[in-house]
Amino acid sequence: MKHIVSGIQPTGSLNIGTYLGSIKNFVKLQDQMPEHEFFIFIADLHAITIPKEKQFLRKKIKELAALYIACGLDPNRVNLFIQSEVPAHSQLAYLLQCNSYIGELERMTQYKDKSKKQESVTVGLFSYPTLMAADILLYDAEYVPVGIDQKQHLELTRDIAIRMNNRYNDIFTVPQPLIAEVGAKIQSLTDPDQKMSKSDDLIKSRIDLLDDENIIRKRIRSAVTDSVGTIVYNKEQRAGISNLMTIYSVITGKSFTELEEQYQGCGYKEFKDDLAEVVVGELKPIQERYYDLINSKELDDILDKGRDRAIQVAMKKITKINDRIGLGRKRR
Ligand code: TYM
């Protein structure tokens, strides 16, 4: 069976950017690609590349696990697990670091952005993309569904895989990113030139999946647009309204042309009021399921089952890689 792999960092509250650019896509794919096995995880090792407080981290790990399921991941279709509970991720990351170069890691734009904001930069933050490559190559992923901001990391993963395939006789599947046509980059509500981000200090910039419906309405009402006043998609010149149309389109499945026709002659108020109801309607059942799940044994059982299957696949792969590299003793 071919594999699909992806993960999300438990670094903050999950917002509709991550949901529409990533989780909603996983849910669609689990039905569209029945011949693939899915490995979806909570990237807690990635989260500590910038140190986190213990209680906060634990809370966010569990919250993300429950939200994955509440958003519609089917635990019978998907192996859902916590990255740190499968030690082979760290093991392979080290082996990949021995086959990666400082120069190529220095070129990563996320590293450049994140390191600028830190007083001192950890080695973990610098080597972050090699851990991500390990997450993917460990399971021989054929496809990796991600948002656009992860594209460069995927290209590096492919480069490392090809390099090691040449050196160690085809040990890895070279993965391909799966980037949604619409929704792969949801922008901030307050600065539509920036990505909507869970680490943005400005809370008004995003809608979190667990936000109360009145907050959702307020955030959409105050989202930055422009003075033109028409509902027309133009990402370059009218980033604000185009971003809101993207959110509307990904949730309802309506194309930009359909939305332009539907809202011809209408102003922003009418469009925003409708969008708010569309978002509230999408998030309500997710929130209800989340509160049922968050402290349940069901969630622990799902994570145990996912971990056991991930360990089974990952350990087999690590043993094979160690053998190809020549580590340890020759197997009899
Ligand atoms: P993270 O946690 O920042 O984001 C998780 C996923 O959500 C997508 N995303 C967005 N998509 C559209 N609009 C947005 N505003 C938005 N914000 C986030 C991201 O592209 C991503 O797909 N390094 C990864 C996590 C990771 C991973 C992996 C992913 C670790 N190992 C292996 C795939 C495979 C990250 O920080 O994503």
Coordinates of C-alpha atoms and ligand atoms in Angstrom, one line a residue:
M1 CA 0.0 0.0 0.0
K2 CA 1.3 3.5 -0.8
H3 CA 1.5 6.1 1.9
I4 CA 0.3 9.7 2.5
V5 CA 2.0 11.6 5.3
S6 CA 1.5 15.0 6.9
G7 CA 1.7 16.8 10.3
I8 CA 0.8 20.0 12.1
Q9 CA 2.7 21.6 14.9
P10 CA 0.9 22.0 18.3
T11 CA 2.3 25.5 18.7
G12 CA -0.9 27.6 19.2
S13 CA -4.6 27.4 18.7
L14 CA -5.6 25.9 15.4
N15 CA -7.1 28.5 13.0
I16 CA -9.1 28.3 9.8
G17 CA -5.9 28.8 7.8
T18 CA -4.4 25.5 8.9
Y19 CA -7.9 23.9 8.8
L20 CA -8.7 25.0 5.2
G21 CA -5.1 24.6 3.9
S22 CA -4.4 21.3 5.5
I23 CA -6.9 19.3 7.6
K24 CA -9.9 19.8 5.3
N25 CA -7.7 18.5 2.5
F26 CA -6.7 15.4 4.5
V27 CA -10.4 14.7 5.1
K28 CA -11.2 14.9 1.4
L29 CA -8.2 12.8 0.4
Q30 CA -9.0 10.0 2.9
D31 CA -12.2 9.4 0.8
Q32 CA -10.7 10.2 -2.6
M33 CA -7.6 7.9 -2.2
P34 CA -8.9 4.7 -0.7
E35 CA -5.8 2.8 -2.0
H36 CA -3.4 4.8 0.2
E37 CA -2.6 4.4 3.9
F38 CA -2.5 7.7 5.9
F39 CA 0.0 8.7 8.6
I40 CA -1.1 12.0 10.1
F41 CA 0.7 13.2 13.3
I42 CA 1.0 15.9 15.8
A43 CA 4.5 17.4 15.3
D44 CA 5.4 18.0 18.9
L45 CA 9.1 17.6 18.3
H46 CA 8.9 20.5 15.8
A47 CA 7.1 22.6 18.4
I48 CA 10.1 22.6 20.8
T49 CA 12.5 24.0 18.3
I50 CA 11.4 27.2 19.9
P51 CA 11.1 26.3 23.6
K52 CA 7.6 25.9 25.1
E53 CA 6.2 25.8 28.6
K54 CA 5.4 22.2 29.6
Q55 CA 1.7 22.6 30.5
F56 CA 1.0 24.7 27.4
L57 CA 2.6 22.1 25.2
R58 CA 0.7 19.2 26.7
K59 CA -2.6 21.1 26.3
K60 CA -1.9 21.9 22.7
I61 CA -0.9 18.4 21.8
K62 CA -4.2 17.0 23.1
E63 CA -6.2 19.8 21.6
L64 CA -4.8 19.2 18.2
A65 CA -5.4 15.5 18.4
A66 CA -9.1 16.0 19.3
L67 CA -9.4 18.7 16.6
Y68 CA -8.1 16.4 13.9
I69 CA -10.8 13.9 14.7
A70 CA -13.5 16.5 15.2
C71 CA -12.7 18.0 11.8
G72 CA -13.5 14.6 10.2
L73 CA -10.4 12.5 10.1
D74 CA -11.6 8.9 10.3
P75 CA -9.5 6.9 12.8
N76 CA -10.3 3.7 10.8
R77 CA -8.7 5.2 7.7
V78 CA -5.9 7.3 9.2
N79 CA -3.1 6.4 11.6
L80 CA -3.2 9.4 13.9
F81 CA -0.3 9.6 16.3
I82 CA 2.1 11.9 18.3
Q83 CA 5.5 12.3 16.6
S84 CA 7.6 12.1 19.8
E85 CA 5.9 8.7 20.7
V86 CA 7.6 7.2 17.6
P87 CA 11.4 7.5 18.4
A88 CA 12.4 6.6 14.8
H89 CA 11.6 10.2 13.7
S90 CA 14.5 11.6 15.8
Q91 CA 16.7 8.7 14.8
L92 CA 16.2 9.2 11.1
A93 CA 16.5 13.0 11.4
Y94 CA 20.1 12.4 12.7
L95 CA 20.9 10.2 9.7
L96 CA 19.5 12.8 7.3
Q97 CA 21.5 15.6 9.0
C98 CA 24.7 13.6 8.1
N99 CA 23.5 13.8 4.5
S100 CA 22.5 17.5 4.5
Y101 CA 24.5 20.7 4.1
I102 CA 24.6 23.8 6.2
G103 CA 24.3 25.9 3.1
E104 CA 21.0 24.3 2.0
L105 CA 19.5 24.6 5.5
E106 CA 20.5 28.3 5.6
R107 CA 18.5 29.0 2.5
M108 CA 15.2 27.9 4.1
T109 CA 13.0 31.0 4.2
Q110 CA 11.0 29.8 7.3
Y111 CA 14.3 29.5 9.1
K112 CA 15.4 33.0 8.1
D113 CA 12.0 34.4 9.2
K114 CA 11.8 32.5 12.5
S115 CA 15.4 33.0 13.5
K116 CA 15.2 36.7 13.0
K117 CA 12.5 36.8 15.8
Q118 CA 14.7 34.9 18.3
E119 CA 17.3 36.3 20.6
S120 CA 19.3 33.0 20.3
V121 CA 18.6 30.4 17.7
T122 CA 18.6 26.7 18.7
V123 CA 20.3 24.0 16.6
G124 CA 16.9 22.4 16.5
L125 CA 15.4 25.4 14.7
F126 CA 18.2 25.3 12.2
S127 CA 17.9 21.5 11.5
Y128 CA 14.0 21.6 11.6
P129 CA 13.7 20.7 7.9
T130 CA 15.7 17.6 8.3
L131 CA 13.3 16.4 11.0
M132 CA 10.4 17.2 8.6
A133 CA 12.2 15.2 5.9
A134 CA 12.6 12.3 8.3
D135 CA 8.8 12.4 9.1
I136 CA 8.1 11.9 5.4
L137 CA 10.9 9.6 4.3
L138 CA 10.4 7.2 7.2
Y139 CA 7.1 6.1 5.8
D140 CA 8.1 6.3 2.1
A141 CA 5.4 8.8 1.5
E142 CA 4.2 9.1 -2.0
Y143 CA 2.2 12.3 -1.4
V144 CA 2.5 15.0 1.3
P145 CA -0.6 17.3 1.5
V146 CA 0.6 20.7 2.8
G147 CA 0.0 24.4 2.4
I148 CA 2.2 26.6 0.1
D149 CA 4.4 27.7 2.9
Q150 CA 5.8 24.1 3.2
K151 CA 6.7 23.8 -0.4
Q152 CA 10.4 24.7 0.1
H153 CA 10.7 22.1 2.9
L154 CA 9.3 19.5 0.5
E155 CA 11.8 20.4 -2.2
L156 CA 14.6 19.9 0.3
T157 CA 13.2 16.6 1.4
R158 CA 13.2 15.5 -2.2
D159 CA 16.8 16.7 -2.7
I160 CA 17.9 14.7 0.4
A161 CA 16.0 11.6 -0.7
I162 CA 17.6 11.7 -4.2
R163 CA 21.1 12.3 -2.8
M164 CA 20.7 9.3 -0.4
N165 CA 19.2 7.2 -3.1
N166 CA 22.3 7.7 -5.1
R167 CA 24.6 7.0 -2.2
Y168 CA 22.7 4.1 -0.6
N169 CA 21.0 2.4 -3.5
D170 CA 17.4 3.7 -3.6
I171 CA 16.4 3.6 0.0
F172 CA 13.7 6.2 -0.1
T173 CA 10.5 7.0 -2.1
V174 CA 10.9 10.5 -3.5
P175 CA 7.7 12.3 -2.2
Q176 CA 5.5 14.8 -4.0
P177 CA 3.7 17.7 -2.3
L178 CA -0.1 17.8 -2.7
I179 CA -1.1 21.5 -2.6
A180 CA -4.7 22.4 -2.8
E181 CA -5.6 24.7 -5.8
V182 CA -7.7 27.0 -3.6
G183 CA -7.0 27.5 0.1
A184 CA -3.3 26.6 0.2
K185 CA -2.6 30.0 1.6
I186 CA -5.2 31.7 3.8
Q187 CA -4.1 35.3 4.7
S188 CA -4.4 37.3 7.9
L189 CA -7.7 39.1 8.4
T190 CA -5.8 42.3 9.6
D191 CA -3.0 42.2 7.1
P192 CA -4.0 40.3 3.9
D193 CA -0.4 40.4 2.6
Q194 CA 0.7 38.0 5.5
K195 CA -0.2 34.4 6.1
M196 CA -2.8 33.7 8.8
S197 CA -0.7 32.2 11.5
K198 CA -1.2 30.5 14.9
S199 CA 1.8 32.4 16.2
D200 CA 0.6 35.9 15.2
D201 CA 0.4 38.0 18.4
L202 CA -2.6 39.9 17.0
I203 CA -5.5 37.7 17.8
K204 CA -7.8 39.7 15.5
S205 CA -5.8 38.4 12.5
R206 CA -7.3 35.0 12.6
I207 CA -10.3 32.8 13.4
D208 CA -9.5 29.9 15.7
L209 CA -11.5 26.7 15.3
L210 CA -12.8 26.9 18.9
D211 CA -13.8 30.6 18.7
D212 CA -17.3 31.4 19.9
E213 CA -19.7 32.3 17.1
N214 CA -20.0 35.9 18.1
I215 CA -16.3 36.3 18.0
I216 CA -16.3 34.8 14.5
R217 CA -18.9 37.3 13.3
K218 CA -16.9 40.1 14.9
R219 CA -13.6 39.1 13.3
I220 CA -15.1 38.7 9.8
R221 CA -17.0 42.1 10.1
S222 CA -13.7 43.8 11.0
A223 CA -11.6 42.0 8.4
V224 CA -9.5 44.4 6.3
T225 CA -10.8 44.9 2.7
D226 CA -10.5 48.0 0.5
S227 CA -12.5 51.0 -0.7
V228 CA -13.7 49.5 -4.0
G229 CA -16.7 47.8 -2.5
T230 CA -17.4 45.1 -5.1
I231 CA -17.1 41.3 -4.7
V232 CA -14.6 40.6 -7.3
Y233 CA -11.6 38.2 -7.0
N234 CA -8.2 39.8 -7.7
K235 CA -5.5 38.4 -5.5
E236 CA -2.8 40.8 -6.4
Q237 CA -4.6 44.1 -6.3
R238 CA -7.4 43.3 -3.8
A239 CA -5.9 40.9 -1.4
G240 CA -8.4 41.4 1.5
I241 CA -11.7 40.6 -0.3
S242 CA -9.9 37.9 -2.4
N243 CA -8.9 36.2 0.9
L244 CA -12.4 36.3 2.2
M245 CA -13.7 34.9 -1.1
T246 CA -11.1 32.1 -0.8
I247 CA -12.4 31.2 2.7
Y248 CA -16.0 31.2 1.4
S249 CA -15.0 29.1 -1.7
V250 CA -13.1 26.4 0.2
I251 CA -15.9 25.9 2.7
T252 CA -18.8 25.9 0.2
G253 CA -17.1 24.5 -2.9
K254 CA -18.4 27.6 -4.9
S255 CA -16.0 29.0 -7.5
F256 CA -14.9 32.6 -7.5
T257 CA -17.0 33.2 -10.6
E258 CA -20.1 31.8 -8.9
L259 CA -19.5 34.1 -5.9
E260 CA -19.0 37.1 -8.1
E261 CA -22.3 36.4 -9.8
Q262 CA -24.1 35.7 -6.5
Y263 CA -22.9 39.0 -5.0
Q264 CA -23.1 41.2 -8.0
G265 CA -24.4 44.6 -6.9
C266 CA -23.9 43.7 -3.2
G267 CA -21.6 45.5 -0.8
Y268 CA -19.0 44.1 1.8
K269 CA -21.5 44.1 4.6
E270 CA -23.9 41.6 2.9
F271 CA -21.0 39.4 1.8
K272 CA -19.3 39.4 5.2
D273 CA -22.6 38.7 7.0
D274 CA -23.1 35.6 4.8
L275 CA -19.5 34.5 5.1
A276 CA -19.8 34.7 8.9
E277 CA -22.8 32.3 8.8
V278 CA -20.9 30.0 6.4
V279 CA -17.9 29.8 8.8
V280 CA -20.1 29.5 11.9
G281 CA -22.0 26.7 10.2
E282 CA -18.8 24.9 9.3
L283 CA -17.2 25.2 12.8
K284 CA -20.2 24.4 15.0
P285 CA -20.3 20.6 14.5
I286 CA -16.5 20.5 14.8
Q287 CA -16.7 22.3 18.2
E288 CA -19.5 20.0 19.4
R289 CA -17.5 16.9 18.5
Y290 CA -14.3 18.4 20.0
Y291 CA -15.9 18.9 23.4
D292 CA -17.2 15.3 23.4
L293 CA -13.8 14.0 22.6
I294 CA -11.2 16.1 24.4
N295 CA -11.3 14.1 27.7
S296 CA -12.4 10.8 26.4
K297 CA -10.8 7.4 26.5
E298 CA -11.7 7.1 22.8
L299 CA -9.1 9.8 21.9
D300 CA -6.4 7.9 23.8
D301 CA -7.3 4.7 22.1
I302 CA -7.1 6.3 18.7
L303 CA -3.6 7.7 19.5
D304 CA -2.4 4.4 20.9
K305 CA -3.5 2.5 17.8
G306 CA -2.0 5.1 15.5
R307 CA 1.3 5.0 17.4
D308 CA 1.5 1.2 17.4
R309 CA 1.0 1.1 13.6
A310 CA 3.5 4.0 13.0
I311 CA 6.2 2.3 15.1
Q312 CA 5.7 -1.0 13.2
V313 CA 6.3 0.7 9.8
A314 CA 9.0 3.1 11.1
M315 CA 11.1 0.5 12.9
K316 CA 11.2 -1.8 9.9
K317 CA 12.4 1.2 7.8
I318 CA 15.0 2.3 10.3
T319 CA 16.5 -1.2 10.5
K320 CA 16.7 -1.3 6.7
I321 CA 18.4 2.1 6.5
N322 CA 20.9 1.3 9.2
D323 CA 21.8 -1.8 7.3
R324 CA 22.2 0.0 4.0
I325 CA 24.5 2.6 5.7
G326 CA 26.5 -0.1 7.5
L327 CA 25.6 0.9 11.1
G328 CA 25.7 -1.8 13.8
R329 CA 26.3 -5.4 13.0
K330 CA 25.4 -7.2 9.8
R331 CA 22.1 -8.9 10.1
R332 CA 22.1 -12.7 9.9
Ligands
TYM1 P1 2.2 24.1 10.5 O1 2.0 23.5 11.8 O2 2.8 25.5 10.4 O3 0.9 24.1 9.5 C1 0.3 22.9 9.3 C2 -0.3 22.8 7.9 O4 -1.2 23.9 7.7 C3 -0.7 24.6 6.5 N1 -1.0 26.1 6.8 C4 -1.8 26.9 6.1 N2 -2.4 26.6 4.9 C5 -3.1 27.6 4.3 N3 -3.1 28.9 4.9 C6 -2.5 29.2 6.1 N4 -2.6 30.4 6.6 C7 -1.8 28.1 6.7 N5 -1.1 28.0 7.9 C8 -0.6 26.8 7.9 C9 0.8 24.4 6.4 O5 1.2 24.6 5.1 C10 0.9 22.9 6.8 O6 0.6 22.1 5.8 N6 6.5 21.9 9.3 C11 5.1 21.8 9.3 C12 4.6 20.6 10.1 C13 5.2 19.3 9.7 C14 5.0 18.5 8.5 C15 5.8 17.4 8.6 C16 4.1 18.7 7.5 C17 6.2 18.7 10.4 N7 6.6 17.5 9.7 C18 5.8 16.4 7.6 C19 4.1 17.7 6.5 C20 4.9 16.6 6.5 C21 4.5 23.0 9.9 O7 5.1 23.7 10.6 O8 3.2 23.2 9.6

